[in-house]
Structures are given as C-alpha cells and as structure tokens.
C-alpha cells in the first residue's frame, strides 16, 4: 500500500535528479550534432540556388541559438557574467576588413576563450556581420566545409566555398568563430583543412580560431603557403608564424 507508493516516488525523484546531474548526449554536444540531424530529417537539403541571403541568415541564427543554449546548459558561458577583455575585443573587431582570413588566439587554460568568442559572436551580430559560432570539440568532422554544410543544410554536391552568400563585401564578411581547435579529436587535420578551405573562399570569409596552449610557440607549425593566410594580430619573436603573430590570451 502506502509503503510501495513511497518507494515509487523516491525512485522517480532519483531518476530526475540523476538526469539533472548527468548531462545527456544532447546536452553534452551543445545540441550541434542534434541540430544538424534534426534539420536533415525535417528539411530536404537546400540546393545552391536555394541558399538565399534570408535563408542563410535564418540558418546561422538557429545554429547560434542552439550552440549558445548548450554553452549555457554546460555553464561554459554564464549569462551576464562576462568579464570584458577590452584589448582583445578591440583587436577582434578591428581586423574584420583585413586581407588575411585567419586570426588565431593562443589561449592559456582558464583564460576565458569560450566566453570571449561567445561575446564576439554577439558583438559581430550587433555590427550586422553574419556570424557562426562552432565548438571544435563538437565537430563530427575535422573538415570545416563539412560542418558548414551541416549548419546550412545544403546538398552534398554543393561547393560550400562557391556559394554566392559567402562572396561578401570586404567590410561585411562572414565571421566564423571556431572555439578550441586543440580540443578536436584530430586537431592537426582540422587546422590543415580549415586553411585549405580558406585558401579557396572569397575574401569576405574570416575565421577566428582559438587554441589552448601555454605559449604561442606551442601552436601548430604552418607551411609557407598556409602562413600567408594568417593575420598578424601580434608581433613577437618566434620560430614560426603563429608563435609570432597569434593573439595571446592569458
């Protein structure tokens, strides 16, 4: 009678508590993989001619909302608790019209790189720059182009780099923010493919890539052709391009 009822209530409460304490796969992925699957199930892939500016903007907004919801759930980003990084923010706002398409942030552990990129996504949106925030640890592929294909839900045969919506004016580029490149399962492959993608995209595509390292010297070493794609956010002594020019976040 009553004893059995109390046991059932306890079990139900424990299950609810465990669900709250242990993030589900959906939560731990920040909903990004779930987001891609959901739209593949609910929408047919979009052909190149169907990727209008309005559809593009809508897809980026939906993606970013899902990513931010995941960051809030995991308490990687806590609303209204951002500590301003005036110098870094100024650099990240000032480089958007530069010719070089890649700015790398060398971030020490606990330096707030995720919070900074989340804040910059907000600021870029305020500047009316199309922006997409991607968590490298949640990328199912090391290929940025494949990830963007999922974000936009374009058909498999579409050349993402050649989409008209990526051919943007130099003063209004697409800002792709990739958080924690080192956290991907294949960080070196991620870097190589990201640079290959940038090597054939229009000038109106920019990437900010954060990478957790103790010192910029520990960042990946790029070849001469890749190095030409890197924006010099700093000028230091160093043995390779990223050691010299990455924006340091300590």
PDB file of C-alpha atoms in Angstrom:
ATOM      1  CA  UNK A   1       0.000   0.000   0.000  1.00  0.00           C
ATOM      2  CA  UNK A   2       1.500   3.284   1.175  1.00  0.00           C
ATOM      3  CA  UNK A   3       5.000   1.798   1.531  1.00  0.00           C
ATOM      4  CA  UNK A   4       5.099   0.865  -2.182  1.00  0.00           C
ATOM      5  CA  UNK A   5       3.858   4.316  -3.155  1.00  0.00           C
ATOM      6  CA  UNK A   6       6.715   5.976  -1.227  1.00  0.00           C
ATOM      7  CA  UNK A   7       9.306   3.732  -2.905  1.00  0.00           C
ATOM      8  CA  UNK A   8       7.998   4.659  -6.364  1.00  0.00           C
ATOM      9  CA  UNK A   9       8.123   8.360  -5.545  1.00  0.00           C
ATOM     10  CA  UNK A  10      11.718   8.050  -4.316  1.00  0.00           C
ATOM     11  CA  UNK A  11      12.786   6.228  -7.473  1.00  0.00           C
ATOM     12  CA  UNK A  12      11.162   8.853  -9.680  1.00  0.00           C
ATOM     13  CA  UNK A  13      12.835  11.685  -7.773  1.00  0.00           C
ATOM     14  CA  UNK A  14      16.223   9.962  -8.002  1.00  0.00           C
ATOM     15  CA  UNK A  15      15.854   9.473 -11.740  1.00  0.00           C
ATOM     16  CA  UNK A  16      15.001  13.161 -12.203  1.00  0.00           C
ATOM     17  CA  UNK A  17      17.978  14.173 -10.058  1.00  0.00           C
ATOM     18  CA  UNK A  18      20.326  11.921 -11.996  1.00  0.00           C
ATOM     19  CA  UNK A  19      19.109  13.354 -15.285  1.00  0.00           C
ATOM     20  CA  UNK A  20      19.882  16.837 -13.992  1.00  0.00           C
ATOM     21  CA  UNK A  21      23.299  15.871 -12.657  1.00  0.00           C
ATOM     22  CA  UNK A  22      24.435  13.890 -15.701  1.00  0.00           C
ATOM     23  CA  UNK A  23      24.141  15.837 -18.968  1.00  0.00           C
ATOM     24  CA  UNK A  24      22.564  13.826 -21.736  1.00  0.00           C
ATOM     25  CA  UNK A  25      24.311  13.280 -25.049  1.00  0.00           C
ATOM     26  CA  UNK A  26      22.091  16.022 -26.431  1.00  0.00           C
ATOM     27  CA  UNK A  27      23.306  18.427 -23.751  1.00  0.00           C
ATOM     28  CA  UNK A  28      26.970  17.446 -23.921  1.00  0.00           C
ATOM     29  CA  UNK A  29      27.046  18.019 -27.664  1.00  0.00           C
ATOM     30  CA  UNK A  30      25.691  21.504 -27.136  1.00  0.00           C
ATOM     31  CA  UNK A  31      22.888  20.398 -29.452  1.00  0.00           C
ATOM     32  CA  UNK A  32      25.064  20.990 -32.511  1.00  0.00           C
ATOM     33  CA  UNK A  33      25.060  17.432 -33.864  1.00  0.00           C
ATOM     34  CA  UNK A  34      21.428  17.073 -32.847  1.00  0.00           C
ATOM     35  CA  UNK A  35      20.686  20.330 -34.652  1.00  0.00           C
ATOM     36  CA  UNK A  36      22.183  19.054 -37.894  1.00  0.00           C
ATOM     37  CA  UNK A  37      20.343  15.728 -37.681  1.00  0.00           C
ATOM     38  CA  UNK A  38      17.060  17.456 -36.876  1.00  0.00           C
ATOM     39  CA  UNK A  39      17.173  19.654 -39.933  1.00  0.00           C
ATOM     40  CA  UNK A  40      18.288  16.834 -42.200  1.00  0.00           C
ATOM     41  CA  UNK A  41      15.241  14.893 -41.015  1.00  0.00           C
ATOM     42  CA  UNK A  42      12.785  17.795 -41.179  1.00  0.00           C
ATOM     43  CA  UNK A  43      14.009  19.634 -44.275  1.00  0.00           C
ATOM     44  CA  UNK A  44      15.284  18.380 -47.612  1.00  0.00           C
ATOM     45  CA  UNK A  45      18.843  19.537 -48.356  1.00  0.00           C
ATOM     46  CA  UNK A  46      18.913  23.005 -49.870  1.00  0.00           C
ATOM     47  CA  UNK A  47      20.308  23.327 -53.411  1.00  0.00           C
ATOM     48  CA  UNK A  48      22.860  26.061 -54.084  1.00  0.00           C
ATOM     49  CA  UNK A  49      20.270  28.312 -55.734  1.00  0.00           C
ATOM     50  CA  UNK A  50      18.008  27.962 -52.683  1.00  0.00           C
ATOM     51  CA  UNK A  51      20.614  29.395 -50.295  1.00  0.00           C
ATOM     52  CA  UNK A  52      19.338  32.966 -50.387  1.00  0.00           C
ATOM     53  CA  UNK A  53      20.543  35.684 -48.023  1.00  0.00           C
ATOM     54  CA  UNK A  54      17.347  35.284 -45.966  1.00  0.00           C
ATOM     55  CA  UNK A  55      17.743  31.504 -45.653  1.00  0.00           C
ATOM     56  CA  UNK A  56      21.453  31.944 -44.858  1.00  0.00           C
ATOM     57  CA  UNK A  57      20.698  34.425 -42.068  1.00  0.00           C
ATOM     58  CA  UNK A  58      17.969  32.215 -40.632  1.00  0.00           C
ATOM     59  CA  UNK A  59      20.197  29.130 -40.599  1.00  0.00           C
ATOM     60  CA  UNK A  60      23.033  30.978 -38.815  1.00  0.00           C
ATOM     61  CA  UNK A  61      20.634  32.386 -36.213  1.00  0.00           C
ATOM     62  CA  UNK A  62      19.122  28.973 -35.479  1.00  0.00           C
ATOM     63  CA  UNK A  63      22.549  27.344 -35.229  1.00  0.00           C
ATOM     64  CA  UNK A  64      23.987  30.029 -32.934  1.00  0.00           C
ATOM     65  CA  UNK A  65      20.970  29.864 -30.634  1.00  0.00           C
ATOM     66  CA  UNK A  66      21.446  26.100 -30.310  1.00  0.00           C
ATOM     67  CA  UNK A  67      25.184  26.458 -29.597  1.00  0.00           C
ATOM     68  CA  UNK A  68      24.627  29.189 -27.004  1.00  0.00           C
ATOM     69  CA  UNK A  69      21.884  27.151 -25.320  1.00  0.00           C
ATOM     70  CA  UNK A  70      24.369  24.289 -24.977  1.00  0.00           C
ATOM     71  CA  UNK A  71      27.070  26.562 -23.559  1.00  0.00           C
ATOM     72  CA  UNK A  72      24.614  27.944 -21.017  1.00  0.00           C
ATOM     73  CA  UNK A  73      23.445  24.470 -20.013  1.00  0.00           C
ATOM     74  CA  UNK A  74      27.001  23.283 -19.508  1.00  0.00           C
ATOM     75  CA  UNK A  75      27.846  26.538 -17.703  1.00  0.00           C
ATOM     76  CA  UNK A  76      30.710  27.187 -20.095  1.00  0.00           C
ATOM     77  CA  UNK A  77      29.131  30.603 -20.552  1.00  0.00           C
ATOM     78  CA  UNK A  78      27.078  32.184 -17.753  1.00  0.00           C
ATOM     79  CA  UNK A  79      24.743  34.974 -18.887  1.00  0.00           C
ATOM     80  CA  UNK A  80      25.602  38.450 -17.573  1.00  0.00           C
ATOM     81  CA  UNK A  81      28.896  37.295 -16.012  1.00  0.00           C
ATOM     82  CA  UNK A  82      31.258  38.187 -18.864  1.00  0.00           C
ATOM     83  CA  UNK A  83      34.485  39.940 -17.859  1.00  0.00           C
ATOM     84  CA  UNK A  84      35.325  42.448 -20.623  1.00  0.00           C
ATOM     85  CA  UNK A  85      38.634  41.945 -22.451  1.00  0.00           C
ATOM     86  CA  UNK A  86      38.911  45.403 -23.997  1.00  0.00           C
ATOM     87  CA  UNK A  87      42.245  44.905 -25.776  1.00  0.00           C
ATOM     88  CA  UNK A  88      41.319  41.529 -27.287  1.00  0.00           C
ATOM     89  CA  UNK A  89      37.837  42.726 -28.229  1.00  0.00           C
ATOM     90  CA  UNK A  90      39.281  45.781 -29.973  1.00  0.00           C
ATOM     91  CA  UNK A  91      41.686  43.600 -31.960  1.00  0.00           C
ATOM     92  CA  UNK A  92      38.930  41.171 -32.922  1.00  0.00           C
ATOM     93  CA  UNK A  93      36.662  43.991 -34.092  1.00  0.00           C
ATOM     94  CA  UNK A  94      39.413  45.871 -35.894  1.00  0.00           C
ATOM     95  CA  UNK A  95      40.710  43.079 -38.112  1.00  0.00           C
ATOM     96  CA  UNK A  96      37.466  42.172 -39.927  1.00  0.00           C
ATOM     97  CA  UNK A  97      38.378  44.142 -43.056  1.00  0.00           C
ATOM     98  CA  UNK A  98      41.918  42.738 -43.277  1.00  0.00           C
ATOM     99  CA  UNK A  99      43.055  40.745 -46.302  1.00  0.00           C
ATOM    100  CA  UNK A 100      44.300  37.719 -44.320  1.00  0.00           C
ATOM    101  CA  UNK A 101      41.347  35.436 -43.482  1.00  0.00           C
ATOM    102  CA  UNK A 102      42.566  33.712 -40.283  1.00  0.00           C
ATOM    103  CA  UNK A 103      43.181  35.137 -36.827  1.00  0.00           C
ATOM    104  CA  UNK A 104      44.430  32.650 -34.229  1.00  0.00           C
ATOM    105  CA  UNK A 105      44.041  33.130 -30.485  1.00  0.00           C
ATOM    106  CA  UNK A 106      46.632  31.420 -28.279  1.00  0.00           C
ATOM    107  CA  UNK A 107      44.665  30.912 -25.080  1.00  0.00           C
ATOM    108  CA  UNK A 108      46.066  29.713 -21.783  1.00  0.00           C
ATOM    109  CA  UNK A 109      43.911  27.308 -19.752  1.00  0.00           C
ATOM    110  CA  UNK A 110      41.219  29.202 -17.877  1.00  0.00           C
ATOM    111  CA  UNK A 111      41.793  32.401 -19.855  1.00  0.00           C
ATOM    112  CA  UNK A 112      38.150  32.685 -20.915  1.00  0.00           C
ATOM    113  CA  UNK A 113      38.480  31.909 -24.634  1.00  0.00           C
ATOM    114  CA  UNK A 114      34.970  30.445 -24.908  1.00  0.00           C
ATOM    115  CA  UNK A 115      33.425  33.430 -23.149  1.00  0.00           C
ATOM    116  CA  UNK A 116      35.393  35.795 -25.377  1.00  0.00           C
ATOM    117  CA  UNK A 117      34.228  34.098 -28.581  1.00  0.00           C
ATOM    118  CA  UNK A 118      30.628  33.989 -27.364  1.00  0.00           C
ATOM    119  CA  UNK A 119      30.857  37.724 -26.632  1.00  0.00           C
ATOM    120  CA  UNK A 120      32.428  38.424 -30.026  1.00  0.00           C
ATOM    121  CA  UNK A 121      29.633  36.495 -31.727  1.00  0.00           C
ATOM    122  CA  UNK A 122      27.238  38.911 -30.013  1.00  0.00           C
ATOM    123  CA  UNK A 123      29.296  41.964 -30.975  1.00  0.00           C
ATOM    124  CA  UNK A 124      29.697  40.872 -34.598  1.00  0.00           C
ATOM    125  CA  UNK A 125      25.943  40.376 -34.804  1.00  0.00           C
ATOM    126  CA  UNK A 126      25.472  43.885 -33.415  1.00  0.00           C
ATOM    127  CA  UNK A 127      27.719  45.104 -36.227  1.00  0.00           C
ATOM    128  CA  UNK A 128      25.398  43.222 -38.622  1.00  0.00           C
ATOM    129  CA  UNK A 129      28.129  40.808 -39.670  1.00  0.00           C
ATOM    130  CA  UNK A 130      26.834  37.296 -40.368  1.00  0.00           C
ATOM    131  CA  UNK A 131      28.413  35.090 -37.711  1.00  0.00           C
ATOM    132  CA  UNK A 132      28.589  31.404 -36.858  1.00  0.00           C
ATOM    133  CA  UNK A 133      29.998  30.020 -33.591  1.00  0.00           C
ATOM    134  CA  UNK A 134      31.399  26.477 -33.766  1.00  0.00           C
ATOM    135  CA  UNK A 135      32.793  24.369 -30.931  1.00  0.00           C
ATOM    136  CA  UNK A 136      35.684  22.301 -32.281  1.00  0.00           C
ATOM    137  CA  UNK A 137      35.192  19.576 -29.670  1.00  0.00           C
ATOM    138  CA  UNK A 138      31.651  19.034 -31.034  1.00  0.00           C
ATOM    139  CA  UNK A 139      32.630  18.918 -34.721  1.00  0.00           C
ATOM    140  CA  UNK A 140      31.835  15.461 -36.034  1.00  0.00           C
ATOM    141  CA  UNK A 141      34.281  16.053 -38.912  1.00  0.00           C
ATOM    142  CA  UNK A 142      37.626  17.875 -38.872  1.00  0.00           C
ATOM    143  CA  UNK A 143      36.544  19.465 -42.162  1.00  0.00           C
ATOM    144  CA  UNK A 144      35.142  22.969 -41.619  1.00  0.00           C
ATOM    145  CA  UNK A 145      33.433  22.877 -45.003  1.00  0.00           C
ATOM    146  CA  UNK A 146      31.512  19.749 -43.993  1.00  0.00           C
ATOM    147  CA  UNK A 147      30.475  21.376 -40.728  1.00  0.00           C
ATOM    148  CA  UNK A 148      29.219  24.446 -42.612  1.00  0.00           C
ATOM    149  CA  UNK A 149      27.345  22.129 -44.973  1.00  0.00           C
ATOM    150  CA  UNK A 150      25.509  20.806 -41.919  1.00  0.00           C
ATOM    151  CA  UNK A 151      24.915  24.269 -40.471  1.00  0.00           C
ATOM    152  CA  UNK A 152      23.373  25.443 -43.740  1.00  0.00           C
ATOM    153  CA  UNK A 153      21.830  22.075 -44.686  1.00  0.00           C
ATOM    154  CA  UNK A 154      22.992  22.379 -48.285  1.00  0.00           C
ATOM    155  CA  UNK A 155      23.029  19.391 -50.608  1.00  0.00           C
ATOM    156  CA  UNK A 156      26.056  17.077 -50.638  1.00  0.00           C
ATOM    157  CA  UNK A 157      27.110  18.126 -54.134  1.00  0.00           C
ATOM    158  CA  UNK A 158      27.162  21.853 -53.310  1.00  0.00           C
ATOM    159  CA  UNK A 159      30.586  23.528 -53.214  1.00  0.00           C
ATOM    160  CA  UNK A 160      30.170  25.498 -49.981  1.00  0.00           C
ATOM    161  CA  UNK A 161      33.118  27.795 -50.740  1.00  0.00           C
ATOM    162  CA  UNK A 162      31.461  28.807 -54.024  1.00  0.00           C
ATOM    163  CA  UNK A 163      28.060  29.709 -52.535  1.00  0.00           C
ATOM    164  CA  UNK A 164      27.098  33.273 -53.502  1.00  0.00           C
ATOM    165  CA  UNK A 165      26.220  34.059 -49.855  1.00  0.00           C
ATOM    166  CA  UNK A 166      29.909  33.571 -48.979  1.00  0.00           C
ATOM    167  CA  UNK A 167      31.027  36.052 -51.638  1.00  0.00           C
ATOM    168  CA  UNK A 168      30.622  39.045 -49.370  1.00  0.00           C
ATOM    169  CA  UNK A 169      31.933  42.627 -49.355  1.00  0.00           C
ATOM    170  CA  UNK A 170      35.246  43.074 -47.552  1.00  0.00           C
ATOM    171  CA  UNK A 171      33.589  45.359 -44.997  1.00  0.00           C
ATOM    172  CA  UNK A 172      30.792  42.867 -44.218  1.00  0.00           C
ATOM    173  CA  UNK A 173      32.464  39.437 -44.057  1.00  0.00           C
ATOM    174  CA  UNK A 174      31.088  36.169 -42.761  1.00  0.00           C
ATOM    175  CA  UNK A 175      32.694  35.663 -39.344  1.00  0.00           C
ATOM    176  CA  UNK A 176      33.322  32.006 -38.450  1.00  0.00           C
ATOM    177  CA  UNK A 177      34.367  31.586 -34.812  1.00  0.00           C
ATOM    178  CA  UNK A 178      35.888  28.195 -34.002  1.00  0.00           C
ATOM    179  CA  UNK A 179      36.407  27.629 -30.293  1.00  0.00           C
ATOM    180  CA  UNK A 180      39.124  25.291 -29.032  1.00  0.00           C
ATOM    181  CA  UNK A 181      40.745  23.844 -32.146  1.00  0.00           C
ATOM    182  CA  UNK A 182      43.054  21.804 -29.914  1.00  0.00           C
ATOM    183  CA  UNK A 183      40.014  20.043 -28.382  1.00  0.00           C
ATOM    184  CA  UNK A 184      39.080  18.307 -31.615  1.00  0.00           C
ATOM    185  CA  UNK A 185      39.975  14.612 -31.913  1.00  0.00           C
ATOM    186  CA  UNK A 186      42.153  15.452 -34.951  1.00  0.00           C
ATOM    187  CA  UNK A 187      43.432  18.984 -34.332  1.00  0.00           C
ATOM    188  CA  UNK A 188      46.189  18.923 -36.963  1.00  0.00           C
ATOM    189  CA  UNK A 189      43.764  17.709 -39.634  1.00  0.00           C
ATOM    190  CA  UNK A 190      41.277  20.372 -38.563  1.00  0.00           C
ATOM    191  CA  UNK A 191      43.922  23.088 -38.995  1.00  0.00           C
ATOM    192  CA  UNK A 192      45.063  21.799 -42.412  1.00  0.00           C
ATOM    193  CA  UNK A 193      41.525  21.508 -43.791  1.00  0.00           C
ATOM    194  CA  UNK A 194      40.484  24.860 -42.366  1.00  0.00           C
ATOM    195  CA  UNK A 195      43.403  26.529 -44.137  1.00  0.00           C
ATOM    196  CA  UNK A 196      42.676  24.632 -47.376  1.00  0.00           C
ATOM    197  CA  UNK A 197      39.065  25.847 -47.209  1.00  0.00           C
ATOM    198  CA  UNK A 198      40.142  29.450 -46.587  1.00  0.00           C
ATOM    199  CA  UNK A 199      42.585  29.174 -49.478  1.00  0.00           C
ATOM    200  CA  UNK A 200      39.683  28.882 -51.923  1.00  0.00           C
ATOM    201  CA  UNK A 201      36.989  31.016 -50.290  1.00  0.00           C
ATOM    202  CA  UNK A 202      36.269  34.627 -51.267  1.00  0.00           C
ATOM    203  CA  UNK A 203      37.862  37.486 -49.344  1.00  0.00           C
ATOM    204  CA  UNK A 204      34.622  38.033 -47.423  1.00  0.00           C
ATOM    205  CA  UNK A 205      35.092  34.959 -45.209  1.00  0.00           C
ATOM    206  CA  UNK A 206      37.031  35.317 -41.961  1.00  0.00           C
ATOM    207  CA  UNK A 207      37.844  32.740 -39.272  1.00  0.00           C
ATOM    208  CA  UNK A 208      38.763  33.358 -35.634  1.00  0.00           C
ATOM    209  CA  UNK A 209      40.271  30.162 -34.224  1.00  0.00           C
ATOM    210  CA  UNK A 210      41.072  29.754 -30.536  1.00  0.00           C
ATOM    211  CA  UNK A 211      43.631  27.161 -29.441  1.00  0.00           C
ATOM    212  CA  UNK A 212      44.509  26.308 -25.849  1.00  0.00           C
ATOM    213  CA  UNK A 213      48.281  26.381 -25.315  1.00  0.00           C
ATOM    214  CA  UNK A 214      50.630  27.507 -22.553  1.00  0.00           C
ATOM    215  CA  UNK A 215      52.602  29.635 -25.002  1.00  0.00           C
ATOM    216  CA  UNK A 216      52.134  30.677 -28.672  1.00  0.00           C
ATOM    217  CA  UNK A 217      55.282  28.728 -29.553  1.00  0.00           C
ATOM    218  CA  UNK A 218      53.275  25.535 -28.920  1.00  0.00           C
ATOM    219  CA  UNK A 219      50.753  26.367 -31.677  1.00  0.00           C
ATOM    220  CA  UNK A 220      50.821  24.264 -34.870  1.00  0.00           C
ATOM    221  CA  UNK A 221      53.606  24.980 -37.346  1.00  0.00           C
ATOM    222  CA  UNK A 222      52.300  26.032 -40.759  1.00  0.00           C
ATOM    223  CA  UNK A 223      53.991  25.859 -44.132  1.00  0.00           C
ATOM    224  CA  UNK A 224      54.804  28.968 -46.148  1.00  0.00           C
ATOM    225  CA  UNK A 225      51.633  28.893 -48.236  1.00  0.00           C
ATOM    226  CA  UNK A 226      49.430  28.439 -45.151  1.00  0.00           C
ATOM    227  CA  UNK A 227      51.280  31.206 -43.305  1.00  0.00           C
ATOM    228  CA  UNK A 228      50.142  33.743 -45.927  1.00  0.00           C
ATOM    229  CA  UNK A 229      46.559  33.255 -44.706  1.00  0.00           C
ATOM    230  CA  UNK A 230      47.343  34.275 -41.117  1.00  0.00           C
ATOM    231  CA  UNK A 231      46.527  37.757 -39.828  1.00  0.00           C
ATOM    232  CA  UNK A 232      49.359  39.233 -37.701  1.00  0.00           C
ATOM    233  CA  UNK A 233      47.446  40.044 -34.526  1.00  0.00           C
ATOM    234  CA  UNK A 234      50.742  40.404 -32.655  1.00  0.00           C
ATOM    235  CA  UNK A 235      54.428  40.894 -33.361  1.00  0.00           C
ATOM    236  CA  UNK A 236      56.708  38.727 -31.226  1.00  0.00           C
ATOM    237  CA  UNK A 237      59.936  36.853 -31.590  1.00  0.00           C
ATOM    238  CA  UNK A 238      59.230  33.262 -32.598  1.00  0.00           C
ATOM    239  CA  UNK A 239      60.278  30.285 -34.713  1.00  0.00           C
ATOM    240  CA  UNK A 240      57.087  30.099 -36.817  1.00  0.00           C
ATOM    241  CA  UNK A 241      54.219  32.296 -37.976  1.00  0.00           C
ATOM    242  CA  UNK A 242      51.708  31.513 -35.218  1.00  0.00           C
ATOM    243  CA  UNK A 243      54.361  31.807 -32.499  1.00  0.00           C
ATOM    244  CA  UNK A 244      54.985  35.335 -33.797  1.00  0.00           C
ATOM    245  CA  UNK A 245      51.523  36.560 -34.697  1.00  0.00           C
ATOM    246  CA  UNK A 246      48.758  34.820 -32.685  1.00  0.00           C
ATOM    247  CA  UNK A 247      46.700  36.958 -30.336  1.00  0.00           C
ATOM    248  CA  UNK A 248      47.686  35.872 -26.840  1.00  0.00           C
ATOM    249  CA  UNK A 249      45.002  35.427 -24.205  1.00  0.00           C
ATOM    250  CA  UNK A 250      46.391  34.858 -20.727  1.00  0.00           C
TER     251      UNK A 250
END
